[in-house]
Tab-separated table of C-alpha atoms and ligand atoms in Angstrom:
chain	number	residue	atom	x	y	z
A	1	MET	CA	10.420	14.538	13.916
A	2	THR	CA	11.929	12.125	11.376
A	3	ARG	CA	9.334	10.240	9.416
A	4	ASN	CA	9.311	6.540	8.930
A	5	TYR	CA	8.464	6.310	5.235
A	6	LEU	CA	7.189	3.131	3.625
A	7	ILE	CA	7.798	2.425	-0.060
A	8	ALA	CA	5.679	-0.561	-1.080
A	9	GLY	CA	5.794	-2.186	-4.503
A	10	ASN	CA	2.691	-3.861	-5.920
A	11	TRP	CA	3.773	-6.168	-8.734
A	12	LYS	CA	0.149	-7.104	-9.544
A	13	MET	CA	-0.352	-10.070	-11.926
A	14	ASN	CA	3.126	-9.753	-13.425
A	15	LEU	CA	6.243	-11.939	-13.312
A	16	THR	CA	6.632	-15.664	-12.755
A	17	ALA	CA	8.173	-16.970	-9.544
A	18	THR	CA	11.594	-17.097	-11.202
A	19	GLU	CA	11.286	-13.583	-12.605
A	20	SER	CA	10.003	-12.287	-9.276
A	21	ALA	CA	12.927	-13.816	-7.396
A	22	ALA	CA	15.333	-12.196	-9.875
A	23	LEU	CA	13.748	-8.764	-9.390
A	24	ALA	CA	13.733	-9.204	-5.608
A	25	LYS	CA	17.416	-10.138	-5.747
A	26	GLU	CA	18.237	-6.961	-7.671
A	27	VAL	CA	16.264	-4.831	-5.220
A	28	VAL	CA	17.955	-6.441	-2.215
A	29	GLN	CA	21.390	-5.869	-3.757
A	30	LEU	CA	20.693	-2.219	-4.532
A	31	VAL	CA	19.068	-1.214	-1.238
A	32	SER	CA	21.611	0.290	1.092
A	33	GLN	CA	22.058	-1.502	4.389
A	34	ASN	CA	20.454	0.399	7.263
A	35	SER	CA	18.097	2.205	4.928
A	36	SER	CA	15.980	4.614	6.924
A	37	VAL	CA	13.006	3.714	4.757
A	38	ASP	CA	10.732	0.699	5.239
A	39	ILE	CA	10.562	-1.227	1.977
A	40	CYS	CA	8.168	-3.910	0.834
A	41	VAL	CA	7.649	-5.840	-2.397
A	42	SER	CA	4.367	-7.612	-3.127
A	43	PRO	CA	4.612	-10.350	-5.757
A	44	THR	CA	1.760	-12.551	-6.872
A	45	PHE	CA	0.852	-15.472	-4.567
A	46	THR	CA	2.769	-18.089	-6.557
A	47	ALA	CA	5.978	-16.090	-6.209
A	48	LEU	CA	5.727	-15.361	-2.472
A	49	ASP	CA	7.795	-18.350	-1.433
A	50	ALA	CA	10.649	-17.651	-3.856
A	51	VAL	CA	10.689	-13.934	-3.022
A	52	SER	CA	10.469	-14.663	0.688
A	53	ARG	CA	13.687	-16.671	0.466
A	54	MET	CA	15.341	-13.898	-1.528
A	55	VAL	CA	14.492	-11.050	0.882
A	56	ASN	CA	15.069	-13.079	4.030
A	57	GLY	CA	17.509	-11.247	6.322
A	58	SER	CA	17.497	-8.089	4.177
A	59	GLN	CA	15.990	-4.622	4.571
A	60	VAL	CA	13.193	-5.603	2.227
A	61	SER	CA	9.902	-6.919	3.627
A	62	LEU	CA	7.390	-9.087	1.869
A	63	GLY	CA	3.814	-8.096	1.032
A	64	ALA	CA	0.850	-9.959	-0.452
A	65	GLN	CA	-1.721	-8.418	-2.772
A	66	ASN	CA	-4.857	-9.835	-1.158
A	67	MET	CA	-6.099	-12.463	1.297
A	68	HIS	CA	-9.337	-14.116	2.376
A	69	GLN	CA	-11.061	-12.976	5.556
A	70	GLU	CA	-11.686	-16.450	6.980
A	71	VAL	CA	-9.079	-18.419	8.876
A	72	SER	CA	-9.554	-21.620	6.825
A	73	GLY	CA	-12.266	-23.700	5.174
A	74	ALA	CA	-14.080	-24.445	1.942
A	75	TYR	CA	-13.082	-21.350	-0.045
A	76	THR	CA	-11.639	-22.790	-3.237
A	77	GLY	CA	-8.832	-20.740	-4.684
A	78	GLU	CA	-8.410	-18.483	-1.661
A	79	ILE	CA	-5.448	-17.791	0.624
A	80	SER	CA	-5.644	-17.163	4.389
A	81	ALA	CA	-3.668	-14.868	6.657
A	82	SER	CA	-1.890	-17.782	8.351
A	83	MET	CA	-0.773	-19.112	4.954
A	84	LEU	CA	0.795	-15.712	4.267
A	85	GLU	CA	2.363	-15.652	7.697
A	86	SER	CA	3.950	-19.034	7.117
A	87	LEU	CA	5.891	-17.449	4.229
A	88	GLU	CA	7.065	-14.526	6.407
A	89	VAL	CA	4.714	-12.057	4.767
A	90	ASP	CA	4.561	-8.776	6.719
A	91	TYR	CA	2.159	-6.582	4.753
A	92	VAL	CA	-1.036	-7.306	2.851
A	93	ILE	CA	-2.649	-4.924	0.361
A	94	LEU	CA	-6.425	-4.864	0.893
A	95	GLY	CA	-9.242	-3.230	-1.051
A	96	HIS	CA	-7.086	-2.190	-3.995
A	97	SER	CA	-9.278	-0.375	-6.513
A	98	GLU	CA	-8.737	-3.208	-9.011
A	99	ARG	CA	-10.182	-5.649	-6.466
A	100	ARG	CA	-13.075	-3.304	-5.786
A	101	GLU	CA	-13.760	-2.784	-9.497
A	102	TYR	CA	-13.186	-6.253	-10.970
A	103	PHE	CA	-13.983	-8.491	-7.997
A	104	GLY	CA	-16.745	-6.516	-6.324
A	105	GLU	CA	-14.964	-5.940	-3.024
A	106	THR	CA	-17.028	-3.725	-0.738
A	107	ASP	CA	-16.009	-1.628	2.262
A	108	SER	CA	-17.578	-4.233	4.517
A	109	LEU	CA	-15.490	-7.034	2.980
A	110	VAL	CA	-12.366	-4.872	3.168
A	111	ASN	CA	-13.177	-4.346	6.845
A	112	GLN	CA	-13.474	-8.091	7.499
A	113	LYS	CA	-10.158	-8.693	5.754
A	114	THR	CA	-8.485	-5.847	7.642
A	115	VAL	CA	-9.653	-7.199	10.998
A	116	ALA	CA	-8.507	-10.721	10.054
A	117	ALA	CA	-5.100	-9.460	8.886
A	118	LEU	CA	-4.514	-7.525	12.112
A	119	GLN	CA	-5.596	-10.491	14.221
A	120	ALA	CA	-3.029	-12.628	12.410
A	121	GLY	CA	-0.254	-10.089	12.995
A	122	LEU	CA	-0.086	-8.830	9.400
A	123	LYS	CA	0.107	-5.145	8.505
A	124	PRO	CA	-2.813	-4.249	6.249
A	125	ILE	CA	-2.364	-1.594	3.571
A	126	VAL	CA	-5.971	-0.483	3.114
A	127	CYS	CA	-6.529	1.247	-0.227
A	128	VAL	CA	-9.027	4.038	-0.790
A	129	GLY	CA	-9.577	6.377	-3.722
A	130	GLU	CA	-12.122	8.101	-5.918
A	131	THR	CA	-12.875	7.596	-9.600
A	132	LEU	CA	-12.618	10.425	-12.107
A	133	GLU	CA	-16.421	10.752	-12.226
A	134	GLN	CA	-16.567	11.052	-8.446
A	135	ARG	CA	-13.820	13.694	-8.424
A	136	GLU	CA	-15.543	15.679	-11.144
A	137	ALA	CA	-18.811	15.501	-9.227
A	138	ASP	CA	-17.060	16.898	-6.112
A	139	GLN	CA	-17.595	13.666	-4.231
A	140	THR	CA	-13.952	12.881	-3.466
A	141	ILE	CA	-14.022	13.510	0.269
A	142	ALA	CA	-17.419	11.858	0.782
A	143	VAL	CA	-16.219	8.743	-1.088
A	144	ILE	CA	-12.960	8.571	0.843
A	145	GLN	CA	-14.790	9.105	4.119
A	146	SER	CA	-17.143	6.191	3.534
A	147	GLN	CA	-14.232	3.966	2.444
A	148	VAL	CA	-12.161	4.921	5.505
A	149	GLU	CA	-15.062	4.580	7.964
A	150	GLY	CA	-16.333	1.385	6.339
A	151	GLY	CA	-12.949	-0.243	5.873
A	152	LEU	CA	-11.767	0.562	9.396
A	153	ALA	CA	-15.057	-0.039	11.245
A	154	SER	CA	-14.551	-1.342	14.797
A	155	LEU	CA	-10.785	-0.823	14.782
A	156	GLY	CA	-9.249	0.967	17.754
A	157	ALA	CA	-6.114	2.988	18.384
A	158	ASP	CA	-4.180	-0.191	19.222
A	159	CYS	CA	-3.852	-1.019	15.508
A	160	ALA	CA	-2.040	2.249	14.730
A	161	ASP	CA	1.459	0.772	14.598
A	162	SER	CA	0.400	-1.871	12.076
A	163	LEU	CA	-2.224	-0.150	9.963
A	164	VAL	CA	-1.290	1.586	6.701
A	165	ILE	CA	-3.682	3.508	4.435
A	166	ALA	CA	-2.997	4.057	0.735
A	167	TYR	CA	-4.736	6.923	-1.004
A	168	GLU	CA	-4.893	5.959	-4.666
A	169	PRO	CA	-7.044	8.109	-6.925
A	170	VAL	CA	-8.396	5.523	-9.378
A	171	TRP	CA	-7.881	7.858	-12.341
A	172	ALA	CA	-4.157	8.023	-11.559
A	173	ILE	CA	-3.462	4.278	-11.311
A	174	GLY	CA	-1.502	2.945	-14.240
A	175	THR	CA	-2.530	5.904	-16.392
A	176	GLY	CA	0.579	8.060	-16.124
A	177	LYS	CA	-1.637	10.812	-14.648
A	178	THR	CA	-0.530	11.761	-11.167
A	179	ALA	CA	-2.409	13.850	-8.646
A	180	THR	CA	-0.465	17.078	-8.138
A	181	PRO	CA	1.333	17.168	-4.791
A	182	GLU	CA	-1.232	19.730	-3.601
A	183	MET	CA	-4.201	17.591	-4.666
A	184	ALA	CA	-2.728	14.536	-2.991
A	185	GLU	CA	-1.801	16.409	0.181
A	186	ALA	CA	-5.302	17.874	0.482
A	187	VAL	CA	-6.840	14.386	0.522
A	188	HIS	CA	-4.120	12.976	2.798
A	189	ALA	CA	-4.777	15.755	5.313
A	190	GLU	CA	-8.501	14.922	5.221
A	191	ILE	CA	-7.714	11.234	5.788
A	192	ARG	CA	-5.502	12.171	8.750
A	193	ALA	CA	-8.411	14.173	10.184
A	194	MET	CA	-10.772	11.211	9.648
A	195	LEU	CA	-8.321	8.917	11.453
A	196	THR	CA	-8.099	11.423	14.299
A	197	GLY	CA	-11.884	11.350	14.590
A	198	LEU	CA	-11.930	7.551	14.593
A	199	MET	CA	-8.911	6.702	16.734
A	200	GLY	CA	-7.598	9.868	18.346
A	201	GLU	CA	-4.737	12.201	17.556
A	202	SER	CA	-1.817	10.083	18.645
A	203	ALA	CA	-2.957	6.989	16.717
A	204	ALA	CA	-3.719	9.095	13.640
A	205	GLN	CA	-0.204	10.515	13.659
A	206	LYS	CA	1.306	7.035	13.761
A	207	ILE	CA	-0.723	5.553	10.895
A	208	ARG	CA	1.143	5.856	7.614
A	209	ILE	CA	-0.786	7.237	4.671
A	210	LEU	CA	0.815	6.298	1.348
A	211	TYR	CA	0.127	7.921	-1.997
A	212	GLY	CA	-0.387	5.651	-5.009
A	213	GLY	CA	-1.075	6.495	-8.628
A	214	SER	CA	1.712	6.749	-11.196
A	215	MET	CA	4.337	7.654	-8.616
A	216	LYS	CA	7.679	7.592	-10.411
A	217	PRO	CA	11.203	8.960	-10.005
A	218	GLU	CA	10.240	12.246	-11.711
A	219	ASN	CA	7.433	13.133	-9.305
A	220	ALA	CA	8.369	11.320	-6.088
A	221	ASP	CA	10.407	14.086	-4.438
A	222	GLU	CA	7.567	16.566	-4.537
A	223	LEU	CA	4.914	14.083	-3.463
A	224	LEU	CA	6.968	12.691	-0.586
A	225	ALA	CA	7.774	16.211	0.646
A	226	GLN	CA	4.104	16.776	1.555
A	227	ALA	CA	3.322	16.874	5.253
A	228	ASN	CA	0.853	13.986	5.256
A	229	ILE	CA	2.391	11.707	2.619
A	230	ASP	CA	4.292	8.970	4.438
A	231	GLY	CA	5.384	6.898	1.469
A	232	GLY	CA	4.118	5.341	-1.728
A	233	LEU	CA	2.294	2.314	-3.061
A	234	ILE	CA	3.893	1.748	-6.416
A	235	GLY	CA	2.712	-0.292	-9.392
A	236	GLY	CA	4.504	0.229	-12.707
A	237	ALA	CA	7.653	1.848	-11.308
A	238	ALA	CA	8.122	-1.077	-8.896
A	239	LEU	CA	8.627	-3.536	-11.751
A	240	LYS	CA	12.120	-2.220	-12.504
A	241	ALA	CA	14.733	-2.291	-9.758
A	242	ASP	CA	16.325	1.034	-10.723
A	243	SER	CA	13.115	3.073	-10.674
A	244	PHE	CA	11.969	1.400	-7.448
A	245	ILE	CA	15.311	2.157	-5.800
A	246	SER	CA	15.085	5.748	-6.985
A	247	LEU	CA	11.760	6.083	-5.126
A	248	ILE	CA	13.341	4.636	-1.985
A	249	ASP	CA	16.167	7.165	-2.348
A	250	SER	CA	13.617	9.997	-2.634
A	251	ALA	CA	11.993	8.879	0.605
A	252	ALA	CA	15.392	8.538	2.312
A	253	LYS	CA	16.260	12.111	1.307
A	254	GLN	CA	13.054	13.374	2.932
A	255	SER	CA	13.630	11.492	6.136
A	256	ASN	CA	17.194	12.799	6.611
B	301	LIG	C1	-1.186	0.638	-7.812
B	301	LIG	O1	-1.690	-0.219	-8.515
B	301	LIG	O2	-1.322	0.546	-6.591
B	301	LIG	C2	-0.491	1.747	-8.465
B	301	LIG	C3	-0.286	2.826	-7.775
B	301	LIG	O3	-0.102	1.560	-9.775
B	301	LIG	P1	0.768	2.602	-10.677
B	301	LIG	O4	1.922	3.040	-9.822
B	301	LIG	O5	1.178	1.812	-11.860
B	301	LIG	O6	-0.145	3.740	-11.000
């Protein structure tokens, strides 16, 4: 069965709207037409409009890095799902470890956002991952299980085509340390089993589970070759068109 990989860039709080549009332009120009890989770039909110125009009609989809769970109202500084939709956003990253750590996002909040995103027709990329302390204390699977069960509470098999999970060990994000392919695959396989328990086998097979944490051209082939790794959520290596394209090429090689 050919796999439908997703390579998603998370540009975090980097690049102005002009710089983001320039990077998106480069990516669009370098991506081969009819790429077998789904591709998404996620600029900061203020650059969504400019990047949306740049990727319009191309193989590259648009992602956002966060959203509010309510439809509208008195939530100063927040952005709703319909506002994202109006800019042709397809994907939204939810519960990134930086949001959990610096902004106190809980599994219950991630769940509310995930439900709201799905209701609005967006594809949530729900992030889970353990800290170094939790890994060293042998708590990795328990932590991931509570994040998966909490973040996906009340969701049914009907969300399988839209839902994406990203396994991102916190100790590997932006540190240059990558989980070995075997370490990553072991957790991905556990997540697949959790999804099977929650939504059934066929839904669990459809849901893409991305790896994130210092994925780069040098380690992508091996990571993407693992049975349960369906793509990558990429920070640093997504900020340069050539390294991002190299990751897309790695995924394309695996899917051929
Ligand atoms: C991320 O922030 O989702 C991420 C994986 O970052 P990096 O690739 O820089 O580790």
